[in-house]
Structures are given as structure tokens and as C-alpha cells.
CSV table of N, CA and C in Angstrom, one decimal:
chain,number,residue,atom,x,y,z
M,115,LEU,N,108.7,122.0,103.2
M,115,LEU,CA,109.4,121.9,104.4
M,115,LEU,C,108.6,122.5,105.6
M,116,LYS,N,108.1,123.7,105.3
M,116,LYS,CA,107.4,124.4,106.4
M,116,LYS,C,106.1,123.6,106.8
M,117,ASP,N,105.4,123.0,105.8
M,117,ASP,CA,104.2,122.2,106.1
M,117,ASP,C,104.6,120.9,106.9
M,118,ALA,N,105.8,120.5,106.8
M,118,ALA,CA,106.2,119.3,107.6
M,118,ALA,C,106.8,119.7,108.9
M,119,GLY,N,106.7,121.0,109.3
M,119,GLY,CA,107.2,121.4,110.6
M,119,GLY,C,108.7,121.6,110.7
M,120,VAL,N,109.4,121.6,109.6
M,120,VAL,CA,110.8,121.8,109.6
M,120,VAL,C,111.2,123.2,110.0
M,121,GLN,N,112.0,123.3,111.0
M,121,GLN,CA,112.5,124.7,111.4
M,121,GLN,C,114.0,124.9,111.2
M,122,THR,N,114.7,123.8,111.0
M,122,THR,CA,116.2,123.8,110.7
M,122,THR,C,116.5,123.0,109.6
M,123,VAL,N,117.3,123.5,108.6
M,123,VAL,CA,117.8,122.8,107.5
M,123,VAL,C,119.3,122.7,107.6
M,124,VAL,N,119.8,121.5,107.5
M,124,VAL,CA,121.3,121.3,107.5
M,124,VAL,C,121.7,120.9,106.2
M,125,ARG,N,122.6,121.7,105.5
M,125,ARG,CA,123.1,121.3,104.2
M,125,ARG,C,124.5,120.8,104.4
M,126,LEU,N,124.8,119.6,103.9
M,126,LEU,CA,126.0,118.9,104.1
M,126,LEU,C,126.9,119.0,102.8
M,127,ASN,N,126.4,119.5,101.7
M,127,ASN,CA,127.2,119.6,100.5
M,127,ASN,C,127.8,121.0,100.4
M,128,TYR,N,128.8,121.1,99.6
M,128,TYR,CA,129.3,122.5,99.3
M,128,TYR,C,128.4,123.1,98.3
M,129,LEU,N,128.6,124.4,98.1
M,129,LEU,CA,127.7,125.1,97.1
M,129,LEU,C,127.8,124.6,95.7
M,130,GLN,N,129.0,124.1,95.4
M,130,GLN,CA,129.1,123.5,94.1
M,130,GLN,C,130.0,122.2,94.2
M,131,GLU,N,129.6,121.1,93.7
M,131,GLU,CA,130.3,119.9,93.8
M,131,GLU,C,130.3,119.2,92.5
M,132,PRO,N,131.2,118.3,92.3
M,132,PRO,CA,131.2,117.5,91.0
M,132,PRO,C,129.8,116.8,90.9
M,133,GLY,N,129.3,116.8,89.7
M,133,GLY,CA,128.0,116.1,89.5
M,133,GLY,C,126.8,117.0,89.6
M,134,MET,N,127.0,118.2,90.2
M,134,MET,CA,125.9,119.2,90.4
M,134,MET,C,125.9,120.0,89.1
M,135,THR,N,124.7,120.1,88.5
M,135,THR,CA,124.6,120.8,87.2
M,135,THR,C,124.5,122.3,87.5
M,136,GLN,N,124.1,122.7,88.7
M,136,GLN,CA,124.1,124.1,89.1
M,136,GLN,C,124.4,124.3,90.5
M,137,PRO,N,124.8,125.5,90.9
M,137,PRO,CA,125.1,125.7,92.4
M,137,PRO,C,123.9,125.4,93.3
M,138,SER,N,124.2,125.1,94.5
M,138,SER,CA,123.1,124.8,95.5
M,138,SER,C,122.3,126.1,95.7
M,139,TYR,N,121.3,126.0,96.4
M,139,TYR,CA,120.3,127.1,96.7
M,139,TYR,C,120.9,128.2,97.6
M,140,ASP,N,120.3,129.3,97.5
M,140,ASP,CA,120.6,130.4,98.4
M,140,ASP,C,119.9,130.2,99.7
M,141,ALA,N,120.8,129.9,100.7
M,141,ALA,CA,120.2,129.6,102.1
M,141,ALA,C,119.5,130.8,102.7
M,142,SER,N,119.8,132.0,102.4
M,142,SER,CA,119.1,133.1,103.0
M,142,SER,C,117.6,133.1,102.6
M,143,LYS,N,117.2,132.4,101.6
M,143,LYS,CA,115.8,132.3,101.2
M,143,LYS,C,115.0,131.6,102.3
M,144,LEU,N,115.6,130.7,103.0
M,144,LEU,CA,114.9,130.0,104.1
M,144,LEU,C,114.4,130.8,105.2
M,145,SER,N,115.2,131.9,105.5
M,145,SER,CA,114.9,132.8,106.6
M,145,SER,C,113.5,133.5,106.3
M,146,GLU,N,113.2,133.6,105.1
M,146,GLU,CA,111.9,134.3,104.7
M,146,GLU,C,110.7,133.4,105.3
M,147,PHE,N,111.0,132.1,105.5
M,147,PHE,CA,110.0,131.2,106.0
M,147,PHE,C,110.2,130.9,107.5
M,148,GLY,N,111.1,131.7,108.1
M,148,GLY,CA,111.3,131.5,109.6
M,148,GLY,C,112.1,130.3,109.9
M,149,MET,N,112.9,129.8,108.9
M,149,MET,CA,113.7,128.6,109.2
M,149,MET,C,115.2,129.0,109.4
M,150,ARG,N,115.9,128.2,110.2
M,150,ARG,CA,117.3,128.3,110.4
M,150,ARG,C,118.0,127.5,109.4
M,151,HIS,N,119.2,127.9,109.0
M,151,HIS,CA,120.0,127.1,108.0
M,151,HIS,C,121.4,127.0,108.6
M,152,ILE,N,121.9,125.7,108.5
M,152,ILE,CA,123.2,125.4,109.0
M,152,ILE,C,124.0,124.8,107.8
M,153,ASP,N,125.1,125.4,107.5
M,153,ASP,CA,126.0,124.8,106.5
M,153,ASP,C,127.1,124.0,107.2
M,154,SER,N,127.2,122.7,106.9
M,154,SER,CA,128.2,121.9,107.5
M,154,SER,C,128.8,121.0,106.4
M,155,PRO,N,129.4,121.5,105.4
M,155,PRO,CA,129.8,120.7,104.3
M,155,PRO,C,131.1,120.0,104.6
M,156,PHE,N,131.3,118.8,104.0
M,156,PHE,CA,132.5,118.1,104.0
M,156,PHE,C,132.6,117.3,102.7
M,157,GLU,N,133.8,117.1,102.3
M,157,GLU,CA,134.0,116.3,101.0
M,157,GLU,C,133.6,114.9,101.2
M,158,ASP,N,132.7,114.5,100.4
M,158,ASP,CA,132.1,113.1,100.5
M,158,ASP,C,132.8,112.3,99.3
M,159,VAL,N,133.8,111.6,99.7
M,159,VAL,CA,134.4,110.7,98.7
M,159,VAL,C,133.9,109.3,98.8
M,160,LYS,N,132.9,109.1,97.9
M,160,LYS,CA,132.3,107.8,97.8
M,160,LYS,C,131.9,107.2,99.1
M,161,GLY,N,131.1,107.9,99.9
M,161,GLY,CA,130.6,107.3,101.1
M,161,GLY,C,131.5,107.4,102.3
M,162,ALA,N,132.1,108.6,102.5
M,162,ALA,CA,133.0,108.8,103.6
M,162,ALA,C,132.2,109.0,104.9
M,163,VAL,N,132.9,108.7,106.0
M,163,VAL,CA,132.4,109.1,107.3
M,163,VAL,C,133.0,110.5,107.6
M,164,PRO,N,132.1,111.4,108.0
M,164,PRO,CA,132.6,112.7,108.3
M,164,PRO,C,133.7,112.8,109.3
M,165,PRO,N,134.5,113.8,109.3
M,165,PRO,CA,135.5,114.0,110.3
M,165,PRO,C,134.8,114.1,111.7
M,166,MET,N,135.4,113.5,112.7
M,166,MET,CA,134.8,113.6,114.1
M,166,MET,C,134.6,115.0,114.5
M,167,GLU,N,135.5,115.9,114.2
M,167,GLU,CA,135.4,117.3,114.6
M,167,GLU,C,134.1,117.9,114.0
M,168,LEU,N,133.8,117.6,112.8
M,168,LEU,CA,132.6,118.1,112.1
M,168,LEU,C,131.4,117.6,112.8
M,169,ILE,N,131.3,116.3,113.1
M,169,ILE,CA,130.2,115.8,113.8
M,169,ILE,C,130.0,116.5,115.1
M,170,ALA,N,131.0,116.6,115.9
M,170,ALA,CA,131.0,117.3,117.2
M,170,ALA,C,130.4,118.7,117.0
M,171,LYS,N,131.0,119.5,116.1
M,171,LYS,CA,130.6,120.9,115.9
M,171,LYS,C,129.1,121.0,115.5
M,172,LEU,N,128.7,120.1,114.5
M,172,LEU,CA,127.3,120.1,114.1
M,172,LEU,C,126.3,119.7,115.2
M,173,LEU,N,126.6,118.7,115.9
M,173,LEU,CA,125.7,118.3,117.0
M,173,LEU,C,125.7,119.3,118.1
M,174,ASP,N,126.8,120.0,118.4
M,174,ASP,CA,126.8,121.1,119.4
M,174,ASP,C,125.9,122.2,118.9
M,175,THR,N,126.0,122.6,117.6
M,175,THR,CA,125.2,123.7,117.0
M,175,THR,C,123.7,123.3,117.1
M,176,LEU,N,123.4,122.1,116.7
M,176,LEU,CA,121.9,121.7,116.8
M,176,LEU,C,121.4,121.6,118.2
M,177,THR,N,122.2,121.1,119.2
M,177,THR,CA,121.8,121.1,120.6
M,177,THR,C,121.6,122.5,121.1
M,178,GLN,N,122.5,123.4,120.8
M,178,GLN,CA,122.3,124.8,121.2
M,178,GLN,C,121.0,125.4,120.6
M,179,ALA,N,120.8,125.1,119.3
M,179,ALA,CA,119.6,125.7,118.7
M,179,ALA,C,118.3,125.1,119.3
M,180,GLU,N,118.3,123.8,119.7
M,180,GLU,CA,117.2,123.2,120.3
M,180,GLU,C,117.0,123.8,121.7
M,181,ALA,N,118.1,124.1,122.4
M,181,ALA,CA,118.0,124.7,123.8
M,181,ALA,C,117.3,126.0,123.8
M,182,ASN,N,117.3,126.7,122.6
M,182,ASN,CA,116.7,128.0,122.5
M,182,ASN,C,115.3,128.0,122.0
M,183,THR,N,114.7,126.8,121.9
M,183,THR,CA,113.3,126.7,121.4
M,183,THR,C,112.5,126.1,122.5
M,184,ALA,N,111.2,126.4,122.4
M,184,ALA,CA,110.3,125.9,123.5
M,184,ALA,C,109.9,124.5,123.3
M,185,SER,N,110.0,123.9,122.1
M,185,SER,CA,109.7,122.5,121.9
M,185,SER,C,110.6,121.9,120.8
M,186,LYS,N,110.5,120.6,120.7
M,186,LYS,CA,111.3,119.9,119.7
M,186,LYS,C,110.8,120.3,118.3
M,187,GLU,N,111.7,120.5,117.4
M,187,GLU,CA,111.3,120.9,116.0
M,187,GLU,C,111.9,119.9,115.0
M,188,ALA,N,111.3,119.8,113.9
M,188,ALA,CA,111.8,118.9,112.8
M,188,ALA,C,113.1,119.5,112.2
M,189,ILE,N,114.0,118.7,111.9
M,189,ILE,CA,115.3,119.1,111.3
M,189,ILE,C,115.4,118.3,110.0
M,190,CYS,N,115.8,119.0,109.0
M,190,CYS,CA,116.0,118.4,107.6
M,190,CYS,C,117.5,118.3,107.4
M,191,PHE,N,118.0,117.1,107.2
M,191,PHE,CA,119.4,117.0,106.9
M,191,PHE,C,119.5,116.6,105.4
M,192,HIS,N,120.3,117.3,104.6
M,192,HIS,CA,120.4,116.9,103.2
M,192,HIS,C,121.7,117.1,102.6
M,193,CYS,N,122.0,116.4,101.5
M,193,CYS,CA,123.2,116.7,100.7
M,193,CYS,C,122.8,116.4,99.2
M,194,LYS,N,123.7,116.6,98.3
M,194,LYS,CA,123.3,116.4,96.9
M,194,LYS,C,124.1,115.2,96.3
M,195,GLY,N,125.0,114.6,97.0
M,195,GLY,CA,125.9,113.6,96.4
M,195,GLY,C,125.3,112.2,96.4
M,196,GLY,N,124.5,111.9,97.3
M,196,GLY,CA,123.9,110.5,97.3
M,196,GLY,C,124.8,109.4,97.8
M,197,PHE,N,125.8,109.8,98.7
M,197,PHE,CA,126.7,108.9,99.2
M,197,PHE,C,126.5,108.7,100.8
M,198,GLY,N,125.4,109.1,101.3
M,198,GLY,CA,125.1,108.8,102.7
M,198,GLY,C,125.4,109.8,103.8
M,199,ARG,N,125.9,111.0,103.4
M,199,ARG,CA,126.2,112.0,104.3
M,199,ARG,C,125.1,112.4,105.3
M,200,SER,N,123.9,112.7,104.7
M,200,SER,CA,122.8,113.2,105.4
M,200,SER,C,122.2,112.2,106.4
M,201,VAL,N,122.0,111.0,106.0
M,201,VAL,CA,121.4,110.0,106.9
M,201,VAL,C,122.4,109.6,108.0
M,202,LEU,N,123.7,109.6,107.7
M,202,LEU,CA,124.7,109.3,108.7
M,202,LEU,C,124.6,110.3,109.9
M,203,LEU,N,124.6,111.6,109.5
M,203,LEU,CA,124.6,112.6,110.5
M,203,LEU,C,123.2,112.7,111.2
M,204,ALA,N,122.1,112.5,110.5
M,204,ALA,CA,120.8,112.4,111.1
M,204,ALA,C,120.8,111.3,112.1
M,205,CYS,N,121.4,110.2,111.8
M,205,CYS,CA,121.5,109.1,112.8
M,205,CYS,C,122.3,109.5,114.0
M,206,CYS,N,123.4,110.2,113.8
M,206,CYS,CA,124.2,110.7,115.0
M,206,CYS,C,123.3,111.6,115.9
M,207,PHE,N,122.6,112.5,115.2
M,207,PHE,CA,121.7,113.4,116.0
M,207,PHE,C,120.7,112.6,116.8
M,208,VAL,N,120.1,111.6,116.3
M,208,VAL,CA,119.1,110.8,117.0
M,208,VAL,C,119.7,110.0,118.1
M,209,ILE,N,120.9,109.5,117.9
M,209,ILE,CA,121.7,108.8,118.9
M,209,ILE,C,121.9,109.7,120.1
M,210,LEU,N,122.3,110.9,119.8
M,210,LEU,CA,122.6,111.9,120.9
M,210,LEU,C,121.3,112.3,121.6
M,211,GLU,N,120.2,112.5,120.9
M,211,GLU,CA,119.0,112.9,121.5
M,211,GLU,C,118.2,111.8,122.3
M,212,LEU,N,118.2,110.6,121.7
M,212,LEU,CA,117.4,109.6,122.3
M,212,LEU,C,118.2,108.4,122.9
M,213,ASP,N,119.5,108.5,122.9
M,213,ASP,CA,120.4,107.5,123.5
M,213,ASP,C,120.0,106.1,123.0
M,214,VAL,N,120.0,105.9,121.7
M,214,VAL,CA,119.8,104.6,121.1
M,214,VAL,C,121.1,104.2,120.5
M,215,SER,N,121.2,102.9,120.1
M,215,SER,CA,122.5,102.4,119.6
M,215,SER,C,122.6,102.8,118.1
M,216,GLY,N,123.8,102.8,117.6
M,216,GLY,CA,124.0,103.0,116.2
M,216,GLY,C,123.5,101.9,115.4
M,217,SER,N,123.5,100.7,115.9
M,217,SER,CA,122.9,99.5,115.2
M,217,SER,C,121.4,99.7,115.0
M,218,ALA,N,120.7,100.2,116.0
M,218,ALA,CA,119.3,100.5,115.9
M,218,ALA,C,119.1,101.5,114.8
M,219,MET,N,119.9,102.5,114.8
M,219,MET,CA,119.7,103.6,113.8
M,219,MET,C,120.0,103.1,112.4
M,220,LEU,N,121.0,102.2,112.3
M,220,LEU,CA,121.3,101.5,111.0
M,220,LEU,C,120.1,100.8,110.5
M,221,GLY,N,119.5,100.0,111.4
M,221,GLY,CA,118.3,99.3,111.0
M,221,GLY,C,117.1,100.2,110.6
M,222,TRP,N,116.9,101.3,111.3
M,222,TRP,CA,115.9,102.3,111.0
M,222,TRP,C,116.2,102.9,109.6
M,223,ALA,N,117.5,103.3,109.4
M,223,ALA,CA,117.8,103.9,108.1
M,223,ALA,C,117.6,102.9,106.9
M,224,ARG,N,117.8,101.7,107.2
M,224,ARG,CA,117.6,100.7,106.1
M,224,ARG,C,116.1,100.5,105.8
M,225,VAL,N,115.3,100.6,106.8
M,225,VAL,CA,113.9,100.5,106.5
M,225,VAL,C,113.3,101.8,106.0
M,226,ALA,N,113.7,103.0,106.6
M,226,ALA,CA,113.1,104.2,106.2
M,226,ALA,C,113.7,104.8,104.9
M,227,ARG,N,114.9,104.5,104.6
M,227,ARG,CA,115.6,105.0,103.4
M,227,ARG,C,116.6,104.0,102.9
M,228,PRO,N,116.1,102.9,102.3
M,228,PRO,CA,116.9,101.9,101.8
M,228,PRO,C,118.0,102.5,100.9
M,229,GLY,N,119.2,102.0,101.0
M,229,GLY,CA,120.3,102.5,100.2
M,229,GLY,C,121.0,103.7,100.7
M,230,ALA,N,120.5,104.3,101.8
M,230,ALA,CA,121.1,105.6,102.2
M,230,ALA,C,122.5,105.4,102.9
M,231,ILE,N,122.7,104.3,103.5
M,231,ILE,CA,124.0,104.0,104.1
M,231,ILE,C,124.7,103.3,103.0
M,232,THR,N,125.7,103.9,102.4
M,232,THR,CA,126.2,103.3,101.1
M,232,THR,C,127.5,102.6,101.2
M,233,THR,N,128.2,102.6,102.3
M,233,THR,CA,129.5,102.0,102.3
M,233,THR,C,129.7,101.2,103.6
M,234,PRO,N,130.6,100.2,103.5
M,234,PRO,CA,130.9,99.4,104.7
M,234,PRO,C,131.5,100.3,105.8
M,235,ARG,N,132.2,101.4,105.5
M,235,ARG,CA,132.8,102.3,106.5
M,235,ARG,C,131.7,103.0,107.3
M,236,GLN,N,130.7,103.5,106.6
M,236,GLN,CA,129.5,104.1,107.2
M,236,GLN,C,128.8,103.1,108.1
M,237,GLU,N,128.6,101.9,107.6
M,237,GLU,CA,127.9,100.9,108.4
M,237,GLU,C,128.7,100.5,109.6
M,238,ALA,N,130.0,100.3,109.5
M,238,ALA,CA,130.8,100.0,110.7
M,238,ALA,C,130.9,101.1,111.7
M,239,PHE,N,130.9,102.4,111.2
M,239,PHE,CA,130.9,103.5,112.1
M,239,PHE,C,129.6,103.5,113.0
M,240,LEU,N,128.5,103.4,112.3
M,240,LEU,CA,127.2,103.4,113.1
M,240,LEU,C,127.1,102.2,114.0
M,241,ALA,N,127.5,101.1,113.5
M,241,ALA,CA,127.4,99.8,114.3
M,241,ALA,C,128.3,99.9,115.5
M,242,SER,N,129.3,100.7,115.5
M,242,SER,CA,130.3,100.8,116.6
M,242,SER,C,129.8,101.7,117.7
M,243,ILE,N,128.7,102.4,117.5
M,243,ILE,CA,128.2,103.3,118.6
M,243,ILE,C,127.2,102.7,119.4
M,244,ALA,N,127.5,102.5,120.7
M,244,ALA,CA,126.6,101.8,121.7
M,244,ALA,C,125.5,102.7,122.1
M,245,GLY,N,125.7,104.0,122.1
M,245,GLY,CA,124.7,105.0,122.6
M,245,GLY,C,125.2,106.4,122.7
M,246,ARG,N,124.5,107.2,123.4
M,246,ARG,CA,124.9,108.6,123.5
M,246,ARG,C,126.3,108.9,124.0
M,247,GLU,N,126.6,108.2,125.2
M,247,GLU,CA,128.0,108.4,125.8
M,247,GLU,C,129.1,107.9,124.9
M,248,ASP,N,128.8,106.8,124.2
M,248,ASP,CA,129.8,106.3,123.3
M,248,ASP,C,130.0,107.2,122.1
M,249,LEU,N,129.0,107.8,121.6
M,249,LEU,CA,129.1,108.7,120.5
M,249,LEU,C,129.9,109.9,121.0
M,250,ARG,N,129.6,110.4,122.1
M,250,ARG,CA,130.3,111.6,122.7
M,250,ARG,C,131.8,111.3,122.8
M,251,LYS,N,132.1,110.1,123.3
M,251,LYS,CA,133.5,109.7,123.4
M,251,LYS,C,134.2,109.7,122.0
M,252,LYS,N,133.6,109.2,121.0
M,252,LYS,CA,134.1,109.1,119.7
M,252,LYS,C,134.4,110.4,119.1
M,253,ILE,N,133.4,111.3,119.1
M,253,ILE,CA,133.5,112.6,118.4
M,253,ILE,C,134.3,113.6,119.2
M,254,TYR,N,134.3,113.5,120.5
M,254,TYR,CA,135.1,114.5,121.2
M,254,TYR,C,136.5,114.1,121.5
M,255,ALA,N,136.8,112.8,121.5
M,255,ALA,CA,138.2,112.3,121.7
M,255,ALA,C,139.1,112.8,120.7
M,256,SER,N,138.8,112.9,119.4
M,256,SER,CA,139.7,113.4,118.4
M,256,SER,C,139.9,114.9,118.6
M,257,ALA,N,138.9,115.6,119.0
M,257,ALA,CA,139.0,117.1,119.2
M,257,ALA,C,140.0,117.4,120.4
M,258,THR,N,139.8,116.6,121.5
M,258,THR,CA,140.6,116.9,122.6
M,258,THR,C,142.0,116.3,122.5
M,259,ALA,N,142.2,115.2,121.7
M,259,ALA,CA,143.5,114.7,121.5
M,259,ALA,C,144.4,115.6,120.8
M,260,ALA,N,143.8,116.3,119.8
M,260,ALA,CA,144.7,117.3,119.0
M,260,ALA,C,145.2,118.4,119.9
M,261,CYS,N,144.4,118.9,120.9
M,261,CYS,CA,144.8,120.0,121.6
M,261,CYS,C,145.5,119.7,122.9
M,262,CYS,N,145.4,118.5,123.4
M,262,CYS,CA,145.9,118.2,124.7
M,262,CYS,C,146.8,117.1,124.9
M,263,THR,N,147.4,116.6,123.8
M,263,THR,CA,148.3,115.5,123.8
M,263,THR,C,149.7,115.9,124.3
M,264,LEU,N,150.2,115.3,125.3
M,264,LEU,CA,151.5,115.6,125.8
M,264,LEU,C,152.5,114.7,125.0
M,265,GLN,N,153.6,115.3,124.6
M,265,GLN,CA,154.6,114.6,123.9
M,265,GLN,C,155.8,114.4,124.8
């Protein structure tokens, strides 16, 4: 990872999940190599789309981390389930950073990592994002709706 310029590792699985033969790695080991580690696990039930609040929190954390660095750095998104968590969130980050459409990212993911988008729900979610502002509306609408809805 270090040779590839990775400075931030985002783990999207829990420390132990069904199908894992052993617990996930000790994240503190990455700091020995000067890397940041972000845990952002969510239950991946056969290709789920992450909760909007989780996407918002993760993208905020990554944006803040980037603001504190002098240049853009490589970020590694990973999970252990194989149901599309990592590529979906990596696509969201690129949409936020580069203001590209979710459809463009879906096409990129299919070329770069065939089979990584595993469900129609994930495909529909990405395809529904027109760009940066649309993504922001989607992920922050649910967070503000919960706190600010008048009854």
C-alpha cells in the first residue's frame, strides 16, 4: 500500500463477519507506516446500499483529512464481504471530489473492477446521482430530515 502512495485506508467491514475465517487486521499497525485508518463498517446484506448517514459521515471525514494535507493522496477502500461496499463508497468519493455522474462512475467501476457492483440496488443508486450537488442532497437530506422535521 505504501509503495502505491496510499495514505488512508478505509475499512468497511466489521472486525468479524460471517464468512471471515479470522478477525480483520489490527488497524494500529498501519500507523507504523504513517497511514491513517478509518473504520466505517456497516452490515452488508447481499449488496446493500449503505445508510445515507454513513456515506455523509465518511465523506466528511475524508474531506477533512484531505484538507489537512498538502496534496491529494491515494485512498484505499476495502471490505471483506465481496458485495460491493468498497467500490460503491469509492465511487461516491470520486463523485464528490471530481463532480462526475454516478453513471460515469458505474461505467468506470465495470471496466476497472468487473463484478464489483453486485446488485440492482447499488446500480440504481449510482445511476441516480447526477453529480456532486445531487450526491450532497441525497446523503444530507436524510440526516437533516431526522433532526428537523416539523410534525
